[in-house]
Coordinates of C-alpha atoms in Angstrom, one line a residue:
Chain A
X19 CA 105.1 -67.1 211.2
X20 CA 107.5 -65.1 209.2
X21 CA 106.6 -67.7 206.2
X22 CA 104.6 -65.9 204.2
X23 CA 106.1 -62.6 205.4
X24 CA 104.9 -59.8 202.0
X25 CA 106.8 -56.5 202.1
X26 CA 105.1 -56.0 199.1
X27 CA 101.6 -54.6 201.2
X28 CA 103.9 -51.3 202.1
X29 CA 104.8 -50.6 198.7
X30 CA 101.4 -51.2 197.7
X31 CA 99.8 -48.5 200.5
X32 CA 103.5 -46.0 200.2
X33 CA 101.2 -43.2 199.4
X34 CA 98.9 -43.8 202.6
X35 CA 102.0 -44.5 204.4
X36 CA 103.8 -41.4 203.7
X37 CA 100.4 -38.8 204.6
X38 CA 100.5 -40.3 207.8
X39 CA 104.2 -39.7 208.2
X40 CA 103.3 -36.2 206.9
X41 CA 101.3 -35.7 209.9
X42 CA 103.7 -37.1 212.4
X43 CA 106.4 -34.6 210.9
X44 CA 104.5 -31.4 210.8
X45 CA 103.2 -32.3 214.5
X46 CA 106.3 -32.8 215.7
X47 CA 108.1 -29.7 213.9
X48 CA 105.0 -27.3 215.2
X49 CA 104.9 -28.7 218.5
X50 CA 109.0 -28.1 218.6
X51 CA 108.7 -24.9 217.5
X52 CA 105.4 -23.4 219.5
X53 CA 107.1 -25.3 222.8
X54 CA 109.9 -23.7 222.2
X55 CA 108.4 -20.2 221.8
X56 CA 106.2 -20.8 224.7
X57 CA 108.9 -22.9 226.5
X58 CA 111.4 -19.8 226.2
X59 CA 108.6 -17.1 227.5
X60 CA 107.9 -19.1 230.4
X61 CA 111.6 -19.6 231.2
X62 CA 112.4 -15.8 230.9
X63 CA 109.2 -15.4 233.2
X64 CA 110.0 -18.5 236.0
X65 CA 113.3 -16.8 236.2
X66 CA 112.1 -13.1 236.5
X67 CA 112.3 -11.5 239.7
X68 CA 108.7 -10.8 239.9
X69 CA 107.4 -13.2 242.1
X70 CA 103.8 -13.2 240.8
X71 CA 104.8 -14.3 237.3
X72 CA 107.2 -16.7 238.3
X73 CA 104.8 -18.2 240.3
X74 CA 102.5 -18.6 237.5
X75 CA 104.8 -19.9 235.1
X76 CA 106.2 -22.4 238.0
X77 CA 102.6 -23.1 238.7
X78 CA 102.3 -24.1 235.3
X79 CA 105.4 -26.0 234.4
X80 CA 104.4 -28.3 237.4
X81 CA 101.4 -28.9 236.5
X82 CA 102.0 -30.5 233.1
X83 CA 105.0 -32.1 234.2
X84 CA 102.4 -34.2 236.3
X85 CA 99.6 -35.7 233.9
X86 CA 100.2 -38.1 231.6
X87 CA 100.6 -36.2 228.0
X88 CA 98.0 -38.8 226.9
X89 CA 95.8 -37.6 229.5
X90 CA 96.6 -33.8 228.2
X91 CA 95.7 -34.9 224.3
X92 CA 92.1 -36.2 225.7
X93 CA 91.4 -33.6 227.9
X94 CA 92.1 -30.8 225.3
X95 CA 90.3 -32.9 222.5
X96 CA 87.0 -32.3 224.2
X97 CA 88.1 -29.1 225.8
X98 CA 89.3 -27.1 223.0
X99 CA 86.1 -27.7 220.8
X100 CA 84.2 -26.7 224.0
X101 CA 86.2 -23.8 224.8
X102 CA 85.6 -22.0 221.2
X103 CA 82.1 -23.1 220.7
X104 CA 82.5 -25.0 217.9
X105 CA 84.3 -28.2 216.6
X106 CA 88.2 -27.5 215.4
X107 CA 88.9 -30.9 214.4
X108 CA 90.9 -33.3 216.3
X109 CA 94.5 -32.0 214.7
X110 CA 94.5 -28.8 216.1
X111 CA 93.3 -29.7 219.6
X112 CA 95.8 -32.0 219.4
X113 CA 98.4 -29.5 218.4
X114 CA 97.4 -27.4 221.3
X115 CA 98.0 -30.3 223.5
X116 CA 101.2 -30.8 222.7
X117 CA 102.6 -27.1 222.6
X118 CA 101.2 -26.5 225.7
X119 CA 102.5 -30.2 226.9
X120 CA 106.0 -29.6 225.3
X121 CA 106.6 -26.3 226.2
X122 CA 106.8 -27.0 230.3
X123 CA 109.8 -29.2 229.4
X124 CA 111.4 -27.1 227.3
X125 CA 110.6 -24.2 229.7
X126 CA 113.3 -26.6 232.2
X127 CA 115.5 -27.0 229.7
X128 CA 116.2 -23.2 228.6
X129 CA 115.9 -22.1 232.3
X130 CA 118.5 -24.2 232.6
X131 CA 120.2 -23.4 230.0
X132 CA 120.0 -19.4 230.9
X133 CA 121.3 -20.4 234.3
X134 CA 124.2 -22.0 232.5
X135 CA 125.3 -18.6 231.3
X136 CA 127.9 -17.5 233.4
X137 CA 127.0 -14.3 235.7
X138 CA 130.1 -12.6 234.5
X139 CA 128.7 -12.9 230.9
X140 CA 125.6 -10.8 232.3
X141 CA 127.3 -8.2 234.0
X142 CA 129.3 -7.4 231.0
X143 CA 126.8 -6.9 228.8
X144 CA 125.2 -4.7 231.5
X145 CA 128.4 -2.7 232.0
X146 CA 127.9 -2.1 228.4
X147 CA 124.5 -0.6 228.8
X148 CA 122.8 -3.3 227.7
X149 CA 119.1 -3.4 228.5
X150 CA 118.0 -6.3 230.2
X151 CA 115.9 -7.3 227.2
X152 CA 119.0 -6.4 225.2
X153 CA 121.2 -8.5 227.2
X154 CA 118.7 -11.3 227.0
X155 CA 118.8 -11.2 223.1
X156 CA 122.1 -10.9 221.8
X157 CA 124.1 -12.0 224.8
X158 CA 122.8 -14.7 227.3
X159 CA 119.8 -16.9 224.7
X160 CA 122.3 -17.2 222.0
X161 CA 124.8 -18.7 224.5
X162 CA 121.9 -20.7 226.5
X163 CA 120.9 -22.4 223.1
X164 CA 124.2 -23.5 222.0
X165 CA 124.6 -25.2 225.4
X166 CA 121.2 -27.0 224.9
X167 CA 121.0 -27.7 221.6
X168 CA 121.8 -31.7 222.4
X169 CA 119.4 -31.6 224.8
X170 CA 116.5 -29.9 223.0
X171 CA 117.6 -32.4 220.0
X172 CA 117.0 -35.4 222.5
X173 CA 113.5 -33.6 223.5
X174 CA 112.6 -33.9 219.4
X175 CA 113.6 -37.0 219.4
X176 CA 111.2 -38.4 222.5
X177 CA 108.5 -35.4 220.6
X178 CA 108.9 -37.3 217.2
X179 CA 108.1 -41.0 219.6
X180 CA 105.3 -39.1 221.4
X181 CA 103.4 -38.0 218.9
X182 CA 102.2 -41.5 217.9
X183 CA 99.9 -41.0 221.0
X184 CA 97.4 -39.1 219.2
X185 CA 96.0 -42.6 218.0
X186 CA 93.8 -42.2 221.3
X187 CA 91.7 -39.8 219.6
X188 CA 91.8 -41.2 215.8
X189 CA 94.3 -38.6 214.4
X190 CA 96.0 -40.6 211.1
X191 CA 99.5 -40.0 211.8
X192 CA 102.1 -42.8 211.1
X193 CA 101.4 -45.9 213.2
X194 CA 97.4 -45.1 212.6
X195 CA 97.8 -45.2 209.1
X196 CA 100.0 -48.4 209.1
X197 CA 97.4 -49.8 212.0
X198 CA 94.5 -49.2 209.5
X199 CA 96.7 -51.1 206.8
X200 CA 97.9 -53.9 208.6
X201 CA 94.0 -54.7 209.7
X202 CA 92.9 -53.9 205.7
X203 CA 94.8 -56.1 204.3
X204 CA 95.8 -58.5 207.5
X205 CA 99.1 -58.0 207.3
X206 CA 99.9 -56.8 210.9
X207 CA 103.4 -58.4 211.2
X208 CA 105.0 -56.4 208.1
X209 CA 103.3 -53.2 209.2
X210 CA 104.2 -53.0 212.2
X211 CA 107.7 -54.4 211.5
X212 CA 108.0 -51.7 209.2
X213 CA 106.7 -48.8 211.7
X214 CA 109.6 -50.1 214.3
X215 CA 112.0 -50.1 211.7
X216 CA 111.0 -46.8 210.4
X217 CA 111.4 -45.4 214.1
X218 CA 114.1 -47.0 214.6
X219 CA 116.2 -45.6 211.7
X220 CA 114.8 -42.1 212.1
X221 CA 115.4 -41.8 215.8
X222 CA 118.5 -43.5 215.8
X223 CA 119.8 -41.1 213.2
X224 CA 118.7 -38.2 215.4
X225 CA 120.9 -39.7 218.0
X226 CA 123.8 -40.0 215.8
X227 CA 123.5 -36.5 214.3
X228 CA 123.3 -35.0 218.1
X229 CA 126.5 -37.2 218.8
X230 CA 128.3 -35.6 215.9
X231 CA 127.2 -32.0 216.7
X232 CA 128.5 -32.1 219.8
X233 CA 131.6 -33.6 218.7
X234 CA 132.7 -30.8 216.1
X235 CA 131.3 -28.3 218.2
X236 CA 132.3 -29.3 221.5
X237 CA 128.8 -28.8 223.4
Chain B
X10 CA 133.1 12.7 239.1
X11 CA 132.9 9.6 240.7
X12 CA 131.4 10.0 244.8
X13 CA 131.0 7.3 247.1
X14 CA 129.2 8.4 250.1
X15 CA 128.6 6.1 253.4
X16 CA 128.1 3.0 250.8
X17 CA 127.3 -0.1 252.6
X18 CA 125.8 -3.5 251.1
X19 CA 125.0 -6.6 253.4
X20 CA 124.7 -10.2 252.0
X21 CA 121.8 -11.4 254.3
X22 CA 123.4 -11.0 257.7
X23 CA 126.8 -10.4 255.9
X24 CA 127.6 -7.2 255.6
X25 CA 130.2 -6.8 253.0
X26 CA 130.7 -3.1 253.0
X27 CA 130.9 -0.8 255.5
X28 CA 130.5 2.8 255.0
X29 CA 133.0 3.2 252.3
X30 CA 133.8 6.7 251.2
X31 CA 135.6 7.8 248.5
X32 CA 135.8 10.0 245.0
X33 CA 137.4 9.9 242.0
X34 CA 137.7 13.1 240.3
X35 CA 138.0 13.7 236.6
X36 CA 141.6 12.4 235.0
X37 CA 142.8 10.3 238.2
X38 CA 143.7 6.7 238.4
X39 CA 142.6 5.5 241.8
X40 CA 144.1 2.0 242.9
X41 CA 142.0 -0.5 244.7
X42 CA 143.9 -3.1 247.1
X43 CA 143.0 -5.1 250.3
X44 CA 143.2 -9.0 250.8
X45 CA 141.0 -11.5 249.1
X46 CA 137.5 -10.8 250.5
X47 CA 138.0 -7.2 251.5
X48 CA 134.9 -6.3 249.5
X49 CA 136.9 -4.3 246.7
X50 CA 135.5 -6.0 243.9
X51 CA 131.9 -5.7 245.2
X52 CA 132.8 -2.0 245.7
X53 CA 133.9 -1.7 242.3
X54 CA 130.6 -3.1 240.9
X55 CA 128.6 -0.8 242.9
X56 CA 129.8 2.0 240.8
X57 CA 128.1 1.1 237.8
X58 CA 125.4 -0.6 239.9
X59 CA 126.0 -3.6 238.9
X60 CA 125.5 -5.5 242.6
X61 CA 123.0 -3.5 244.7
X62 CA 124.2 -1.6 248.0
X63 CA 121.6 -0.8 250.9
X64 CA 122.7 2.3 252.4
X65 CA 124.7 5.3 251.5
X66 CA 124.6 6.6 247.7
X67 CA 127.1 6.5 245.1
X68 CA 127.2 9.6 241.9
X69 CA 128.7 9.4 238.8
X70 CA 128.6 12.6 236.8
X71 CA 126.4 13.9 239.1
X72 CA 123.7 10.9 238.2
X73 CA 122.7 9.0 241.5
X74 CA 123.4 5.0 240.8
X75 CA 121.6 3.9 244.1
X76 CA 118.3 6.5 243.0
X77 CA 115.8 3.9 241.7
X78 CA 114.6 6.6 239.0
X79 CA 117.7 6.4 237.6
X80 CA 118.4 4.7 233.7
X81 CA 120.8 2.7 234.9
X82 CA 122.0 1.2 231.8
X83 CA 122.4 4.5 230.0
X84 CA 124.8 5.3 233.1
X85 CA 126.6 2.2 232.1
X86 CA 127.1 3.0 229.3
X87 CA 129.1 5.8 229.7
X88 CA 131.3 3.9 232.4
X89 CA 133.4 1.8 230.7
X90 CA 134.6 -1.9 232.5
X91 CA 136.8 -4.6 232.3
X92 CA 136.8 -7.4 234.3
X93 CA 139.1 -10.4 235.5
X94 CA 137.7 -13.3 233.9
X95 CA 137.5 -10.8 230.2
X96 CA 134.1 -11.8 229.9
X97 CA 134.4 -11.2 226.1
X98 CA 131.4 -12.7 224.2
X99 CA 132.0 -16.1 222.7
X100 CA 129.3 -17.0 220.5
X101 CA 130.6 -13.8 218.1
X102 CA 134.0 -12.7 216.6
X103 CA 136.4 -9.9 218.4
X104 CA 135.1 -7.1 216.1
X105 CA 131.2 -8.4 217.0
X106 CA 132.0 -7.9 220.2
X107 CA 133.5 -4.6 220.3
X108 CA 130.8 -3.7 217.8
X109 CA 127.6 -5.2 219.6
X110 CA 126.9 -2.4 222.4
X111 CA 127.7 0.5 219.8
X112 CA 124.6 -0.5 217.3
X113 CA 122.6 -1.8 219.9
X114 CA 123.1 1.1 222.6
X115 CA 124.6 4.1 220.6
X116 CA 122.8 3.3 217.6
X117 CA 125.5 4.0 215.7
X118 CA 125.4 2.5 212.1
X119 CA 127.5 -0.6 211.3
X120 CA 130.4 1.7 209.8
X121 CA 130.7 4.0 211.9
X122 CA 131.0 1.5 214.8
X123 CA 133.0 -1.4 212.3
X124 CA 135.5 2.1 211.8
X125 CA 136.0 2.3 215.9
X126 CA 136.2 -1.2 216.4
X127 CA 139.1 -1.8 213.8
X128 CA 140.8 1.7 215.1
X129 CA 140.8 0.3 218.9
X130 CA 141.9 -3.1 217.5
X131 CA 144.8 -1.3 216.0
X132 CA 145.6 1.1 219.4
X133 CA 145.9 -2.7 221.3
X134 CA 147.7 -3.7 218.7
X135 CA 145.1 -6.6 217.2
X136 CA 143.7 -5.7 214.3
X137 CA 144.6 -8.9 212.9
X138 CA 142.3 -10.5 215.0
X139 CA 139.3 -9.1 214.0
X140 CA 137.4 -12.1 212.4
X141 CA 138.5 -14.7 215.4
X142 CA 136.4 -15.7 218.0
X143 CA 137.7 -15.1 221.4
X144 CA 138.6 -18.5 222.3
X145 CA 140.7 -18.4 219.3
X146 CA 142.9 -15.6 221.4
X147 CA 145.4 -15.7 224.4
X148 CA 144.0 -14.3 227.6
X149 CA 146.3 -11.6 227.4
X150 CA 145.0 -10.6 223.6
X151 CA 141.2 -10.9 225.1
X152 CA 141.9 -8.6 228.0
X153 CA 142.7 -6.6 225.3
X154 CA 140.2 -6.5 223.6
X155 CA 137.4 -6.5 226.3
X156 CA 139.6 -3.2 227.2
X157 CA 138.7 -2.2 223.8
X158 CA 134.8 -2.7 223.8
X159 CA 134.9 -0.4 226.7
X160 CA 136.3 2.6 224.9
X161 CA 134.4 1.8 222.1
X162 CA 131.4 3.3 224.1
X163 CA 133.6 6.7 224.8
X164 CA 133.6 6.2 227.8
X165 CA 133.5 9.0 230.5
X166 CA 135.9 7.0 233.2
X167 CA 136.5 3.5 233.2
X168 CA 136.5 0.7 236.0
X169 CA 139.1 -2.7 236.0
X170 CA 138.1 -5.4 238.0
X171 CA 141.5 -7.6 238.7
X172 CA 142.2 -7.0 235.1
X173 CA 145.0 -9.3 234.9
X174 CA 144.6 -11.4 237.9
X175 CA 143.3 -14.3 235.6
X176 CA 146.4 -14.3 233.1
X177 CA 149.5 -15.6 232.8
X178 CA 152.3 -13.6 234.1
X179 CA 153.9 -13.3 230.6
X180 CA 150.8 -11.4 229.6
X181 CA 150.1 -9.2 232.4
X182 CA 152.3 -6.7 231.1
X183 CA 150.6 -6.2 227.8
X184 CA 147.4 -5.4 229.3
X185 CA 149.4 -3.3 231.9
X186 CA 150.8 -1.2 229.1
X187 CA 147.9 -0.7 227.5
X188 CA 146.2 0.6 230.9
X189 CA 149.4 2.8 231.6
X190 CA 148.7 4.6 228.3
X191 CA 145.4 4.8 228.7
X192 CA 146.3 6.6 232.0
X193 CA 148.5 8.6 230.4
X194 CA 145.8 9.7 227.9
X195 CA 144.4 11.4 231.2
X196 CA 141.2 8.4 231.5
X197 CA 139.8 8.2 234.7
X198 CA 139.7 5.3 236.3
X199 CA 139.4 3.2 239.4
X200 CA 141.4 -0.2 239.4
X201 CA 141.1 -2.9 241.6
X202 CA 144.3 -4.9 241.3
X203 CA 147.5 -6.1 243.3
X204 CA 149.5 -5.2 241.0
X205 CA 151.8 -2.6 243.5
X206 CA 154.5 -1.7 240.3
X207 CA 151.2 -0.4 238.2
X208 CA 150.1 1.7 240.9
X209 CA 153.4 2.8 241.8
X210 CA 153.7 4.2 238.3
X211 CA 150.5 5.5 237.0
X212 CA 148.1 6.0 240.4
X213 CA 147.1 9.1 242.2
X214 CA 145.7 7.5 244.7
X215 CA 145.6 4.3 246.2
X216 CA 142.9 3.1 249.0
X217 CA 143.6 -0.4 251.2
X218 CA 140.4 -2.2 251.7
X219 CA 139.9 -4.6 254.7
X220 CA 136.7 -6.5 256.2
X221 CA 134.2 -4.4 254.0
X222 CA 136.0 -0.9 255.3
X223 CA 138.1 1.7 253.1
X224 CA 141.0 1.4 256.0
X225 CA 143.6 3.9 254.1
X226 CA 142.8 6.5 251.1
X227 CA 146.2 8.3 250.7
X228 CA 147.8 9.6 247.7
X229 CA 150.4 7.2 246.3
X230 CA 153.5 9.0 247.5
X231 CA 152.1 8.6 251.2
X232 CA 150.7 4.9 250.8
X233 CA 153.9 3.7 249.8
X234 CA 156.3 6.2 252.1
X235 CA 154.6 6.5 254.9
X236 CA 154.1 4.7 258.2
X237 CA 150.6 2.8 257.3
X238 CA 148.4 0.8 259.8
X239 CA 148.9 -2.8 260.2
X240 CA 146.9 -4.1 257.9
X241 CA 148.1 -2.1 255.2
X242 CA 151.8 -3.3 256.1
X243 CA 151.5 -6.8 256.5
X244 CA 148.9 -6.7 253.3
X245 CA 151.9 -4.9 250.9
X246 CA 154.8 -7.2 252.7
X247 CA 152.8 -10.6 251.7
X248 CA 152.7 -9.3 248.1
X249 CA 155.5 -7.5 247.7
X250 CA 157.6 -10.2 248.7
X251 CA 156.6 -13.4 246.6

């Protein structure tokens, strides 16, 4: 099988190769950062003591934690487009998937995270008339995302994996492009030897640089 | 300047104070002491509102804490506290910390408030600290410093909360000394603490706590003279003599 095994077919489609791992990057860096944003204003609101809004943002953190984020990137590929009135094109409904999706479980991770931060930490920077907003800002985030940086890291990581999901609805992100390769030029073993290896490497490099960080910094 | 009136706070069912009534007035060092549980803490952290209370109304300057119209964290501000556990914060240096509440609350501008910070550094003897982060310090040097974040704020009266029942006893006199001056510089303040030899040498007035109740709230002289109820007596003989 592996006999006439040609490596040469990647160098020969690199460029094609890299614009799809273009698109895997800058979904996975916008859907960190919008679930993130999102994840954090849901968090504040889940642990605000009004009940309404912490119902809604419970309400919603439950529900995406229950469907299948495929499920999510089909639904909002014909919803989106339906929603504006016109067609947006399958990355950004796609992108709106995934922020949305993302930002429930990183919603868990910096309530958690909040919660972490002692009481006593809260109640000094009260005592020092700190506004709760204040307080929120400069006292108890900065300490809630040092003590979740390994875990929001590991949330990238399984982000970065996710994303090759979007195949479902014909986005050209990595594994397409090396799909639509491998059946070009029928050479499916190297492609997709290459897209596990190139996963591999990247994730497992995550993984290493999240071992390290927590290491010297002693999360 | 500081009132408690009928202050009572319940935990659910639990009711953790019970009618406590008191006042501080301007320039006196009140001592705080009861058994584990007696609900002195909790009282202390009703001053500055920091834990709610049900009934009764506390005033500090003649501003109602309990009122709900009331800004509470401009009232904070102007109450200085220190608490056991120092409660410094650790994701910035000493200097940040003494600094933070200053530009943030006071809007002052970063040297007027880098100018305080380095001039209370220096009055607790730790200027050379400045840059470190707290975990980089001794408990005893962080008390410190958490004492002087609160006077950064100028404050009006200040409030310790078992200021050295987390440190070692090697360092419970440098915090102790600073407190003593401080006392001596005619700040008002109500400390919660066991220790019987700082009362005995800077309070005015000491008040027992016991189940939730302000049981005795004599001056000094009489607490530690005088025939006292049980409580009291057995309370001071446990930790006088260990």
């Amino acid at each position: 099988m592996f006999n006439n095994f040609d490596g040469k077919v990647v160098l020969d489609n690199l460029h094609f190769l890299i614009e799809g791992m273009q698109t895997t990057l800058l979904l996975t860096v916008v859907a960190i950062i919008g679930g993130l944003l999102l994840g954090t204003l849901l968090a504040l609101a889940r642990l605000s003591p009004f009940k309404t809004l912490s119902f809604v943002a419970g309400t919603y953190v439950n529900f995406f934690r229950s469907m299948p984020l495929i499920l999510v990137i089909f639904w909002f590929y014909f919803l989106v487009p339906h929603i504006l009135g016109r067609p947006v094109g399958g990355f950004y409904s796609v992108l709106v998937a995934f922020v949305l999706f993302e930002a429930a479980y990183y919603c868990e991770i910096m309530r958690a995270g909040i919660q972490s931060v002692r009481q006593g930490q809260i109640y000094a920077g009260q005592a020092l008339g700190l506004t709760y907003q204040q307080n929120m800002r400069y006292v108890v985030l900065p300490q809630a995302f040092r003590n979740m940086i390994p875990i929001l890291m590991t949330q990238a990581i399984i982000l970065f994996q996710d994303t090759s999901l979007v195949y479902v609805v014909g986005i050209k992100d990595f594994l397409v492009s090396a799909d639509l390769v491998a059946n070009r030029e029928n050479r499916i073993l190297e492609m997709f030897t290459t897209v596990a290896i190139v996963y591999f490497v990247i994730c497992l490099s995550g993984s290493l640089f999240i071992r390290r960080l927590q290491e010297k910094f002693n999360l | 300047m500081i009132q408690l009136q009928d202050v009572s706070k319940w935990y659910g069912d639990f009711q953790v104070l019970d009618t406590c009534s008191t006042a501080v007035s301007k320039g006196e060092v009140v001592v705080v002491c009861g058994p584990s549980g007696s609900g002195k803490s909790t009282l202390i952290k009703c001053v500055n509102g920091l834990e709610p209370f049900q009934k009764g109304d506390i005033t500090v300057d003649d501003v109602s804490v309990g009122d709900k119209a009331t800004d509470l964290p401009k009232l904070r501000s102007r109450i200085g506290m220190v608490f056991q556990n120092f409660e410094l914060f650790p994701h910035i240096t000493v200097a940040e910390n003494i600094k933070l509440a200053q530009l943030k609350v006071l809007n002052r501008n970063e040297a007027e408030a880098g100018q305080k910070a380095m001039q209370l550094l220096e009055r607790v003897e730790l200027a050379d600290q400045a840059d470190k982060f707290p975990a980089q310090l001794s408990g005893g040097q962080q008390q410190r410093v958490a004492i002087a974040r609160a006077l950064a704020m100028d404050p009006i009266a200040m409030l310790f909360d078992e200021p050295t029942s987390a440190l070692d006893p090697e360092m419970i006199n440098e915090v102790l000394d600073v407190m003593v001056e401080l006392a001596s510089d005619g700040m008002t303040m109500m400390v919660v603490t066991h220790e019987m030899g700082f009362a005995r040498r800077v309070a005015n007035r000491v008040i027992f706590m016991d189940e939730g109740r302000i049981e005795e709230d004599c001056s000094k002289d009489e607490f530690f003279d005088s025939q006292r109820g049980d409580r009291a007596q057995t309370f001071l003989s446990k930790i006088l003599h260990h």
